[in-house]
Amino acid sequence: MPAMTAVDADARAGAGTPGEAVGPLVRGVVVLRRLTEAGGTLSPSALERATGLARSTVDRITGTLGRMGYVRLDGRDVVLTSRVMELGNAYLAALRLPALLDARADALADELDESVSLAVADLDGIRFIHQATRRRALSVSFRIGDLLPAERTAPGALFATEWTEPDWTRWRERRAEDAQDASFPAVPPRAEPTNDYSSPASSPGSCADSFTERVERARRDGWAVDDQLIEPGLVAVSVPVRDPGTGRVACVASVVSHTSRHSAADLRTSLLPRLRTAVRAMETDLRTAPAPEPGPAPAGLATWTTASKHELGRDFVESLARGLTVLTAFGEGRSALPLTEVARATGLSRATARRALLTHEHLGLVTARPDRTFTLTPRVLDLGFPPLSRTTLPRLAEPHLRALADAVREPTALAVLTSDGKEIQYTAGAGTSRVLTVRIAVGTRLPATATSLGRVLLADTSAPLSPTLTEVRSQGYALVDEELESGLRSIAVPVRDRTGRTVAALNVSTHAARRTLRDVVADLLPALHATAARIQQDLHTASRFTHVPPS
């Protein structure tokens, strides 16, 4: 468990918290951070130990987060859901860099067949805002939102070229207090110093007193190398992407590999030139990008929290819910907002919005600017984003499939079309306790044309459609009656991505003796559509700035 931070101490004792700060909001943020550090899942008793909060407080906070859709109860565990990613999405949308530069990063990763990342500065650390990772047996496991100490990375040396003396002082204090980097859960603990400089983890280049030398080299060269500073075998080369208006480092692009593929010296000769070319294109994109059009602000948030409070009473912590909704007021075209705009966007009073912003500033999630506006900081990504940024569609769908199966007392399944378009492959499912039921294992393949799942998927293809598939596309569902097996009836609907493209299909199966064809459509189709909508909502939230594989 990471070392206790000042925020944790405030949650436990209330010491050092500004008088106008919202206590429940502070405690709720701590709960989200502890869940994030634990990989997204903790039991209530584990949360109690990790936060130092009373069990009753943990239960009220998690109940409120559950009402917001940010967590769900899975047996005895509290589990983060993709809905909480809307907080990190607000930051990334306001930042604009991922939307403007991720295509260049992805193209470079494809060209080099190496992982490529984009990172921004976060105080004396660096935080990833985009990852284009190669899928190999030995691959880089960093995620969007992961925080790394500046001195153990190549981007950190580049950001530090712009540090002021207070920045260096903060870095030295952090190094003195946390010599093993325990407060950075995304990186392995720092190896104990030894005199064996043949080990990368104990070499002079990995010691804190050499960081200033690497910063000076980065200032002189305009690029930096990570030669196994994070972990033995991991190497990277980085180049800054500069803001066209200020000339300062907006973010840093890195190519990451391992020593069995490239040495640190090889990175400089073989990969650096192509990385520089990509960065020049990124800077052109930043210079020529049109001004952002403000997206729609969230609506009805204050009304929703008030209604939830009336319904749930003291079990709903309204000040926590309202405080978190303040973060969603920001977004594309709304990167810097005055207090009045935050209040207007959320429907909250100025006083409530002000207290929430002051609390977020104390927690490091918001910065107040000299022009009396507020902006989100990269620390918003601490609130659930990293463990969810590597999710898949089956993981998103599984709790919804279980809920649907329980509601209709029939088995449900999710499937995708194979690359040749001839078969479907089951990727997730939920069964029932019936004696006579459908049990098809995940991974099973079946002919696409003989299944409701396959027909829904085929109906979205560009190939000439048969009359049967034309009807499926027109009505929005497929109903198959005893074609795959005698007695088996199934109905399926599409699951669509953010562009409206069908990426998977969802079905419910039943026995012909239990439901007539009319009953299948009347009883099962509405629940099926509602479940598909919930899966799509989660998919659209999770995939806004991350890639969500369909299987």
Coordinates of C-alpha atoms in Angstrom, one line a residue:
M1 CA 0.0 0.0 0.0
P2 CA 1.4 3.5 -0.9
A3 CA 2.6 5.8 1.8
M4 CA -0.1 7.8 3.4
T5 CA -0.5 11.2 1.6
A6 CA -1.6 14.5 3.0
V7 CA -5.1 14.0 1.6
D8 CA -5.3 10.7 3.5
A9 CA -4.2 12.4 6.6
D10 CA -6.9 15.1 6.1
A11 CA -9.5 12.4 5.7
R12 CA -8.5 10.7 8.9
A13 CA -8.1 13.7 11.2
G14 CA -9.4 16.7 9.3
A15 CA -6.1 18.5 10.0
G16 CA -4.9 21.0 7.4
T17 CA -8.1 21.0 5.4
P18 CA -9.4 24.5 4.5
G19 CA -12.3 25.6 6.6
E20 CA -14.6 25.8 3.6
A21 CA -13.6 22.4 2.2
V22 CA -16.4 19.8 1.9
G23 CA -15.4 17.0 4.2
P24 CA -17.5 14.2 2.5
L25 CA -16.0 15.2 -0.8
V26 CA -12.5 14.8 0.5
R27 CA -13.4 11.4 1.9
G28 CA -15.1 10.3 -1.3
V29 CA -12.0 11.2 -3.4
V30 CA -9.8 9.2 -1.0
V31 CA -12.1 6.2 -1.5
L32 CA -11.8 6.5 -5.3
R33 CA -8.1 6.8 -5.1
R34 CA -7.7 3.8 -2.8
L35 CA -9.9 1.8 -5.2
T36 CA -7.8 2.9 -8.1
E37 CA -4.5 2.0 -6.5
A38 CA -6.0 -1.5 -5.7
G39 CA -6.7 -2.1 -9.3
G40 CA -10.4 -1.2 -9.1
T41 CA -11.7 -3.7 -6.5
L42 CA -11.7 -3.7 -2.7
S43 CA -14.0 -5.1 -0.1
P44 CA -15.7 -2.6 2.3
S45 CA -13.5 -3.9 5.1
A46 CA -10.4 -3.4 3.0
L47 CA -11.5 0.1 2.1
E48 CA -12.1 0.8 5.8
R49 CA -8.5 -0.2 6.5
A50 CA -7.0 1.6 3.5
T51 CA -8.7 4.9 4.2
G52 CA -8.9 4.9 8.0
L53 CA -12.6 5.8 7.7
A54 CA -15.4 4.3 9.8
R55 CA -17.3 1.4 8.2
S56 CA -20.5 3.4 8.2
T57 CA -18.8 6.2 6.4
V58 CA -17.4 3.8 3.8
D59 CA -20.8 2.3 3.3
R60 CA -22.5 5.7 2.8
I61 CA -19.7 6.8 0.4
T62 CA -19.8 3.6 -1.7
G63 CA -23.6 3.7 -1.7
T64 CA -23.5 7.3 -3.1
L65 CA -20.9 6.3 -5.7
G66 CA -23.0 3.4 -6.6
R67 CA -26.0 5.6 -7.1
M68 CA -23.9 7.8 -9.4
G69 CA -22.9 4.6 -11.4
Y70 CA -19.2 5.0 -10.4
V71 CA -19.0 1.7 -8.5
R72 CA -21.1 -1.4 -8.2
L73 CA -21.3 -4.1 -5.6
D74 CA -20.1 -7.5 -6.8
G75 CA -20.7 -10.0 -4.1
R76 CA -18.8 -8.5 -1.1
D77 CA -16.6 -6.3 -3.2
V78 CA -16.8 -2.7 -4.3
V79 CA -15.8 -2.5 -8.0
L80 CA -15.1 0.6 -10.1
T81 CA -17.3 0.9 -13.2
S82 CA -16.5 2.6 -16.5
R83 CA -19.0 5.4 -15.7
V84 CA -16.3 6.9 -13.3
M85 CA -14.1 7.4 -16.4
E86 CA -16.3 10.4 -17.2
L87 CA -14.3 12.4 -14.7
G88 CA -11.0 11.6 -16.4
N89 CA -12.7 12.1 -19.8
A90 CA -13.6 15.7 -18.7
Y91 CA -9.9 16.4 -18.1
L92 CA -8.7 14.8 -21.3
A93 CA -11.4 16.6 -23.4
A94 CA -10.5 19.9 -21.8
L95 CA -6.8 19.2 -22.5
R96 CA -7.5 18.4 -26.2
L97 CA -4.0 16.9 -26.7
P98 CA -5.2 13.3 -27.0
A99 CA -7.9 14.2 -29.5
L100 CA -5.4 16.2 -31.6
L101 CA -2.4 13.9 -31.4
D102 CA -3.4 10.3 -30.7
A103 CA -3.7 9.4 -34.4
R104 CA -0.1 10.5 -35.0
A105 CA 1.0 8.4 -32.0
D106 CA -0.9 5.4 -33.2
A107 CA 0.5 5.7 -36.7
L108 CA 4.1 5.9 -35.3
A109 CA 3.5 2.8 -33.2
D110 CA 2.3 1.0 -36.3
E111 CA 5.3 2.2 -38.3
L112 CA 7.9 1.2 -35.7
D113 CA 6.1 -1.8 -34.3
E114 CA 6.9 -0.4 -30.9
S115 CA 4.8 1.2 -28.1
V116 CA 4.3 4.9 -28.2
S117 CA 3.0 7.1 -25.4
L118 CA 2.1 10.7 -24.7
A119 CA 2.7 12.1 -21.3
V120 CA 2.1 15.5 -19.5
A121 CA 3.7 16.9 -16.4
D122 CA 2.1 16.4 -13.0
L123 CA 4.0 18.3 -10.4
D124 CA 7.3 16.4 -10.0
G125 CA 6.0 13.4 -11.9
I126 CA 4.7 12.5 -15.4
R127 CA 1.3 11.1 -16.3
F128 CA 0.3 9.3 -19.4
I129 CA -2.6 10.7 -21.5
H130 CA -2.3 8.2 -24.4
Q131 CA -0.9 4.8 -25.0
A132 CA -0.4 2.9 -28.3
T133 CA 0.8 -0.4 -27.0
R134 CA 2.0 -3.3 -29.0
R135 CA 0.5 -6.7 -28.1
R136 CA 3.3 -9.0 -27.3
A137 CA 4.1 -11.6 -24.7
L138 CA 6.6 -9.1 -23.3
S139 CA 5.0 -5.7 -23.6
V140 CA 4.7 -2.4 -21.7
S141 CA 1.9 -2.4 -19.1
F142 CA 1.6 1.3 -18.4
R143 CA -1.9 2.7 -18.7
I144 CA -3.5 6.0 -19.4
G145 CA -3.5 7.9 -16.1
D146 CA -0.5 6.1 -14.5
L147 CA 1.8 8.5 -12.6
L148 CA 5.6 8.0 -12.7
P149 CA 8.3 9.8 -10.8
A150 CA 10.0 12.3 -13.1
E151 CA 13.6 11.2 -12.3
R152 CA 12.9 7.6 -13.5
T153 CA 11.7 8.6 -16.9
A154 CA 12.9 10.2 -20.1
P155 CA 9.8 12.6 -20.3
G156 CA 10.6 13.7 -16.7
A157 CA 14.0 15.0 -17.7
L158 CA 12.4 17.1 -20.5
F159 CA 9.7 18.5 -18.3
A160 CA 12.3 19.4 -15.6
T161 CA 14.1 21.6 -18.1
E162 CA 11.3 24.1 -17.4
W163 CA 11.2 23.6 -13.6
T164 CA 11.5 26.6 -11.3
E165 CA 13.4 26.6 -8.0
P166 CA 10.2 25.8 -6.1
D167 CA 9.6 22.8 -8.4
W168 CA 13.1 21.5 -7.6
T169 CA 12.5 22.1 -3.9
R170 CA 9.3 20.1 -4.0
W171 CA 11.1 17.3 -5.9
R172 CA 13.9 17.1 -3.4
E173 CA 11.4 17.0 -0.5
R174 CA 9.5 14.2 -2.1
R175 CA 12.7 12.2 -2.8
A176 CA 13.7 12.6 0.9
E177 CA 10.3 11.5 2.2
D178 CA 9.7 8.7 -0.3
A179 CA 13.1 7.2 -1.3
Q180 CA 11.5 3.9 -2.5
D181 CA 8.8 5.6 -4.6
A182 CA 6.1 3.9 -2.6
S183 CA 3.6 6.7 -3.5
F184 CA 3.9 5.7 -7.2
P185 CA 1.9 2.4 -7.4
A186 CA 2.4 2.1 -11.2
V187 CA 6.2 1.6 -10.9
P188 CA 8.3 -1.1 -9.2
P189 CA 9.9 0.0 -5.9
R190 CA 13.3 1.6 -6.4
A191 CA 16.1 -0.9 -5.9
E192 CA 18.4 -0.4 -2.9
P193 CA 21.6 1.4 -3.9
T194 CA 24.6 -0.9 -4.3
N195 CA 28.1 -0.6 -5.5
D196 CA 27.4 -3.0 -8.4
Y197 CA 26.9 -0.5 -11.2
S198 CA 26.5 -3.4 -13.7
S199 CA 22.9 -3.5 -12.5
P200 CA 20.7 -0.9 -14.3
A201 CA 18.6 -0.3 -11.2
S202 CA 21.6 0.6 -9.1
S203 CA 23.7 2.4 -11.7
P204 CA 24.7 6.1 -11.2
G205 CA 22.1 7.0 -13.9
S206 CA 19.3 5.8 -11.7
C207 CA 20.3 7.7 -8.6
A208 CA 18.6 10.9 -7.6
D209 CA 21.8 13.0 -7.7
S210 CA 22.2 12.2 -11.4
F211 CA 18.8 13.6 -12.4
T212 CA 20.1 17.1 -12.7
E213 CA 22.8 15.9 -15.1
R214 CA 20.2 14.2 -17.3
V215 CA 18.0 17.3 -17.2
E216 CA 21.0 19.4 -18.5
R217 CA 21.6 16.8 -21.3
A218 CA 17.9 17.0 -22.2
R219 CA 18.1 20.8 -22.3
R220 CA 21.1 20.6 -24.6
D221 CA 20.0 17.8 -26.9
G222 CA 16.3 18.4 -27.1
W223 CA 15.5 14.8 -26.4
A224 CA 16.1 12.3 -23.6
V225 CA 16.6 8.5 -23.1
D226 CA 15.4 6.2 -20.3
D227 CA 18.0 3.5 -20.0
Q228 CA 16.3 1.0 -17.7
L229 CA 15.4 3.6 -15.0
I230 CA 12.0 2.2 -14.4
E231 CA 12.8 -1.5 -14.6
P232 CA 15.6 -3.6 -16.0
G233 CA 15.1 -4.2 -19.7
L234 CA 12.8 -1.2 -20.3
V235 CA 14.2 1.5 -22.6
A236 CA 12.6 4.6 -24.1
V237 CA 13.5 7.7 -26.1
S238 CA 11.4 10.9 -25.8
V239 CA 11.0 14.2 -27.6
P240 CA 9.0 17.2 -26.4
V241 CA 5.9 18.4 -28.2
R242 CA 5.8 22.2 -27.8
D243 CA 2.8 24.5 -27.5
P244 CA 2.9 26.7 -30.7
G245 CA 1.7 29.7 -28.7
T246 CA 4.0 29.6 -25.7
G247 CA 6.9 27.4 -26.9
R248 CA 6.7 25.5 -23.7
V249 CA 6.5 21.7 -23.5
A250 CA 2.8 20.7 -24.0
C251 CA 3.4 17.0 -23.7
V252 CA 6.2 14.5 -24.4
A253 CA 6.0 11.7 -27.0
S254 CA 8.0 8.5 -26.3
V255 CA 8.9 5.3 -28.1
V256 CA 9.2 2.5 -25.6
S257 CA 10.9 -0.8 -26.1
H258 CA 13.0 -3.4 -24.3
T259 CA 16.6 -4.3 -24.5
S260 CA 16.1 -7.6 -26.4
R261 CA 14.8 -5.4 -29.3
H262 CA 16.8 -2.1 -28.9
S263 CA 19.6 -0.8 -26.7
A264 CA 19.5 2.7 -25.5
A265 CA 22.1 3.7 -28.0
D266 CA 20.1 2.0 -30.8
L267 CA 17.1 4.1 -29.8
R268 CA 19.0 7.2 -30.6
T269 CA 20.1 6.1 -34.0
S270 CA 17.2 4.0 -35.3
L271 CA 14.1 5.4 -33.7
L272 CA 14.8 9.0 -32.7
P273 CA 14.8 10.4 -36.3
R274 CA 11.3 9.0 -36.9
L275 CA 10.1 10.1 -33.6
R276 CA 11.3 13.7 -34.3
T277 CA 9.5 13.6 -37.7
A278 CA 6.2 12.5 -35.9
V279 CA 6.6 15.2 -33.3
R280 CA 7.1 17.9 -36.0
A281 CA 3.8 16.7 -37.5
M282 CA 2.2 16.8 -34.0
E283 CA 3.3 20.4 -33.5
T284 CA 1.9 21.3 -36.9
D285 CA -1.4 19.8 -35.9
L286 CA -1.5 21.9 -32.7
R287 CA -0.6 25.0 -34.7
T288 CA -3.3 24.5 -37.3
A289 CA -6.1 23.1 -35.1
P290 CA -9.2 25.2 -35.2
A291 CA -10.5 26.7 -31.9
P292 CA -12.6 24.1 -30.1
E293 CA -16.3 24.4 -30.2
P294 CA -17.7 24.1 -26.6
G295 CA -19.5 20.8 -26.2
P296 CA -22.8 20.6 -24.3
A297 CA -22.5 21.2 -20.6
P298 CA -24.0 18.6 -18.3
A299 CA -27.6 19.3 -17.5
G300 CA -29.9 18.6 -14.6
L301 CA -27.1 17.5 -12.2
A302 CA -28.3 19.5 -9.2
T303 CA -31.9 18.3 -9.8
W304 CA -30.8 14.7 -10.0
T305 CA -28.7 14.8 -6.7
T306 CA -31.7 16.5 -4.9
A307 CA -34.0 13.8 -6.1
S308 CA -31.6 11.1 -5.0
K309 CA -31.3 12.6 -1.6
H310 CA -35.1 12.7 -1.2
E311 CA -35.3 9.0 -2.2
L312 CA -32.4 7.6 -0.3
G313 CA -32.2 9.9 2.7
R314 CA -29.0 9.9 4.8
D315 CA -27.6 7.0 2.8
F316 CA -27.0 9.4 -0.1
V317 CA -24.2 11.9 0.5
E318 CA -25.4 14.8 -1.6
S319 CA -22.4 17.0 -1.0
L320 CA -20.1 14.2 -2.4
A321 CA -22.2 13.7 -5.5
R322 CA -22.5 17.4 -6.2
G323 CA -18.8 17.9 -5.6
L324 CA -17.9 15.2 -8.1
T325 CA -20.3 16.5 -10.7
V326 CA -18.4 19.8 -10.6
L327 CA -15.5 18.1 -12.4
T328 CA -17.8 17.2 -15.3
A329 CA -18.6 20.9 -16.0
F330 CA -15.2 21.0 -17.8
G331 CA -14.6 19.5 -21.2
E332 CA -13.8 20.4 -24.8
G333 CA -14.1 24.1 -25.3
R334 CA -14.6 24.5 -21.6
S335 CA -11.0 24.0 -20.3
A336 CA -11.0 27.1 -18.1
L337 CA -14.2 28.2 -16.4
P338 CA -15.1 31.0 -14.0
L339 CA -17.2 30.1 -11.0
T340 CA -20.4 31.4 -12.6
E341 CA -20.0 29.1 -15.6
V342 CA -19.3 26.1 -13.3
A343 CA -22.5 26.9 -11.3
R344 CA -24.5 27.4 -14.5
A345 CA -23.3 24.1 -16.1
T346 CA -24.1 22.0 -13.1
G347 CA -27.2 23.8 -11.9
L348 CA -25.6 24.3 -8.5
S349 CA -25.6 27.5 -6.5
R350 CA -22.5 29.7 -6.6
A351 CA -21.8 29.0 -3.0
T352 CA -22.0 25.2 -3.5
A353 CA -19.9 25.3 -6.6
R354 CA -17.3 27.5 -4.9
R355 CA -16.9 25.2 -2.0
A356 CA -16.5 22.2 -4.3
L357 CA -13.9 24.0 -6.4
L358 CA -12.0 25.0 -3.2
T359 CA -12.0 21.4 -2.1
H360 CA -10.8 20.1 -5.4
E361 CA -8.0 22.7 -5.4
H362 CA -7.0 21.4 -1.9
L363 CA -7.0 17.9 -3.3
G364 CA -4.9 18.9 -6.3
L365 CA -7.6 18.2 -8.8
V366 CA -8.3 21.8 -9.8
T367 CA -6.0 24.8 -10.3
A368 CA -7.2 28.4 -9.8
R369 CA -5.7 30.8 -12.4
P370 CA -4.8 34.5 -12.1
D371 CA -7.7 35.4 -14.4
R372 CA -10.2 33.9 -11.8
T373 CA -10.9 30.8 -13.8
F374 CA -10.4 27.2 -12.8
T375 CA -8.8 24.3 -14.8
L376 CA -8.6 20.6 -14.1
T377 CA -5.3 19.0 -13.4
P378 CA -3.9 15.6 -14.5
R379 CA -4.6 14.3 -11.0
V380 CA -8.3 13.9 -12.0
L381 CA -7.0 10.7 -13.8
D382 CA -6.3 9.3 -10.3
L383 CA -10.1 8.8 -9.9
G384 CA -10.5 5.4 -11.4
F385 CA -9.0 5.9 -14.9
P386 CA -5.9 3.7 -15.0
P387 CA -7.4 0.3 -14.1
L388 CA -10.3 0.9 -16.4
S389 CA -8.3 2.2 -19.4
R390 CA -7.4 -1.4 -20.4
T391 CA -10.9 -2.9 -20.2
T392 CA -12.6 -4.9 -22.9
L393 CA -16.1 -5.1 -24.2
P394 CA -16.8 -8.5 -22.5
R395 CA -15.7 -7.1 -19.1
L396 CA -18.0 -4.1 -19.6
A397 CA -20.8 -6.3 -20.6
E398 CA -20.6 -9.1 -18.0
P399 CA -22.4 -7.4 -15.1
H400 CA -25.2 -6.3 -17.5
L401 CA -25.5 -9.8 -18.9
R402 CA -25.8 -11.2 -15.3
A403 CA -28.5 -8.7 -14.5
L404 CA -30.4 -9.5 -17.7
A405 CA -30.2 -13.2 -17.1
D406 CA -31.5 -12.8 -13.6
A407 CA -34.4 -10.5 -14.7
V408 CA -35.7 -12.7 -17.5
R409 CA -34.5 -16.1 -16.1
E410 CA -33.0 -17.0 -19.4
P411 CA -29.4 -17.3 -20.5
T412 CA -27.8 -14.4 -22.3
A413 CA -24.6 -14.1 -24.4
L414 CA -22.4 -11.6 -26.2
A415 CA -20.7 -12.5 -29.5
V416 CA -18.5 -11.0 -32.2
L417 CA -18.1 -11.8 -35.9
T418 CA -14.9 -13.7 -36.9
S419 CA -12.6 -12.1 -39.3
D420 CA -13.8 -14.2 -42.2
G421 CA -17.4 -13.2 -41.5
K422 CA -18.6 -16.8 -41.5
E423 CA -18.8 -17.6 -37.8
I424 CA -19.6 -15.9 -34.5
Q425 CA -17.5 -16.3 -31.4
Y426 CA -19.0 -16.1 -28.0
T427 CA -17.1 -13.6 -25.8
A428 CA -19.2 -13.4 -22.6
G429 CA -22.4 -14.9 -21.2
A430 CA -24.5 -15.4 -18.1
G431 CA -26.6 -18.5 -17.3
T432 CA -29.5 -19.4 -15.1
S433 CA -30.3 -22.1 -12.6
R434 CA -32.9 -23.8 -14.9
V435 CA -32.6 -27.6 -15.5
L436 CA -33.2 -27.1 -19.2
T437 CA -31.0 -24.2 -20.4
V438 CA -28.5 -23.2 -23.0
R439 CA -24.8 -23.5 -22.0
I440 CA -22.3 -22.4 -24.6
A441 CA -18.8 -21.7 -23.4
V442 CA -16.9 -18.5 -24.1
G443 CA -14.8 -19.0 -27.2
T444 CA -17.2 -21.3 -28.9
R445 CA -17.8 -20.6 -32.6
L446 CA -21.0 -21.2 -34.5
P447 CA -22.2 -20.5 -38.1
A448 CA -23.2 -16.9 -38.3
T449 CA -26.1 -17.4 -40.6
A450 CA -27.8 -20.0 -38.3
T451 CA -27.8 -17.8 -35.2
S452 CA -29.6 -14.6 -34.1
L453 CA -26.3 -13.2 -33.0
G454 CA -24.7 -13.8 -36.3
R455 CA -27.6 -12.4 -38.3
V456 CA -27.5 -9.1 -36.3
L457 CA -23.8 -8.9 -37.0
L458 CA -24.1 -9.8 -40.7
A459 CA -26.9 -7.2 -41.2
D460 CA -24.4 -4.4 -40.4
T461 CA -21.9 -5.4 -43.0
S462 CA -21.6 -3.6 -46.4
A463 CA -22.0 -6.8 -48.4
P464 CA -25.2 -7.3 -50.4
L465 CA -27.8 -8.4 -47.9
S466 CA -30.2 -11.3 -48.3
P467 CA -34.0 -10.6 -47.7
T468 CA -33.6 -12.1 -44.3
L469 CA -30.7 -9.8 -43.3
T470 CA -32.4 -6.8 -44.9
E471 CA -35.4 -7.4 -42.6
V472 CA -33.0 -7.8 -39.6
R473 CA -31.4 -4.5 -40.4
S474 CA -34.8 -2.8 -40.8
Q475 CA -36.4 -4.0 -37.6
G476 CA -33.2 -3.8 -35.4
Y477 CA -33.2 -7.4 -34.1
A478 CA -33.0 -11.0 -35.2
L479 CA -35.3 -13.8 -34.2
V480 CA -34.2 -17.4 -34.9
D481 CA -36.6 -20.2 -34.3
E482 CA -35.2 -23.8 -33.9
E483 CA -32.7 -23.4 -36.8
L484 CA -29.5 -24.1 -34.9
E485 CA -31.1 -26.8 -32.7
S486 CA -34.6 -28.2 -32.2
G487 CA -36.5 -26.4 -29.4
L488 CA -34.0 -23.5 -29.3
R489 CA -35.3 -20.0 -29.8
S490 CA -33.2 -16.8 -29.6
I491 CA -33.5 -13.1 -30.1
A492 CA -30.5 -10.7 -30.6
V493 CA -29.9 -7.0 -30.9
P494 CA -26.7 -5.1 -31.9
V495 CA -24.3 -3.4 -29.6
R496 CA -22.9 -0.2 -31.3
D497 CA -19.7 1.8 -30.7
R498 CA -19.4 5.6 -30.6
T499 CA -19.6 5.8 -34.4
G500 CA -22.8 3.8 -34.5
R501 CA -21.0 0.7 -36.0
T502 CA -22.2 -2.7 -34.7
V503 CA -19.2 -4.2 -32.9
A504 CA -21.0 -7.1 -31.0
A505 CA -24.4 -8.7 -30.6
L506 CA -26.4 -9.5 -27.5
N507 CA -29.0 -12.3 -27.2
V508 CA -31.4 -14.1 -25.0
S509 CA -32.1 -17.8 -25.6
T510 CA -35.1 -19.9 -24.5
H511 CA -36.8 -23.2 -25.1
A512 CA -39.8 -23.3 -27.5
A513 CA -41.9 -24.8 -24.7
R514 CA -41.4 -21.8 -22.4
R515 CA -42.2 -18.9 -24.7
T516 CA -44.0 -18.5 -28.0
L517 CA -42.4 -16.4 -30.7
R518 CA -44.8 -13.6 -29.8
D519 CA -43.8 -13.9 -26.2
V520 CA -40.1 -13.7 -27.1
V521 CA -40.6 -10.4 -28.9
A522 CA -43.0 -9.0 -26.4
D523 CA -41.3 -10.1 -23.2
L524 CA -37.6 -10.4 -24.0
L525 CA -36.9 -7.7 -26.7
P526 CA -37.6 -4.6 -24.5
A527 CA -35.2 -6.0 -21.8
L528 CA -32.7 -6.9 -24.4
H529 CA -32.8 -3.4 -25.9
A530 CA -32.4 -1.8 -22.5
T531 CA -29.4 -3.9 -21.6
A532 CA -27.8 -3.2 -25.0
A533 CA -28.3 0.5 -24.3
R534 CA -26.6 0.2 -20.9
I535 CA -23.6 -1.7 -22.4
Q536 CA -23.4 0.9 -25.1
Q537 CA -23.3 3.7 -22.6
D538 CA -20.5 2.1 -20.7
L539 CA -18.7 1.4 -24.0
H540 CA -19.0 5.0 -25.2
T541 CA -17.7 6.4 -21.9
A542 CA -14.8 3.9 -21.8
S543 CA -13.8 4.3 -25.4
R544 CA -13.8 8.1 -25.6
F545 CA -10.0 8.2 -25.1
T546 CA -9.0 4.6 -24.9
H547 CA -9.2 1.6 -27.2
V548 CA -11.8 -1.0 -26.0
P549 CA -11.2 -4.4 -27.7
P550 CA -14.5 -6.1 -28.7
S551 CA -13.2 -9.5 -27.4

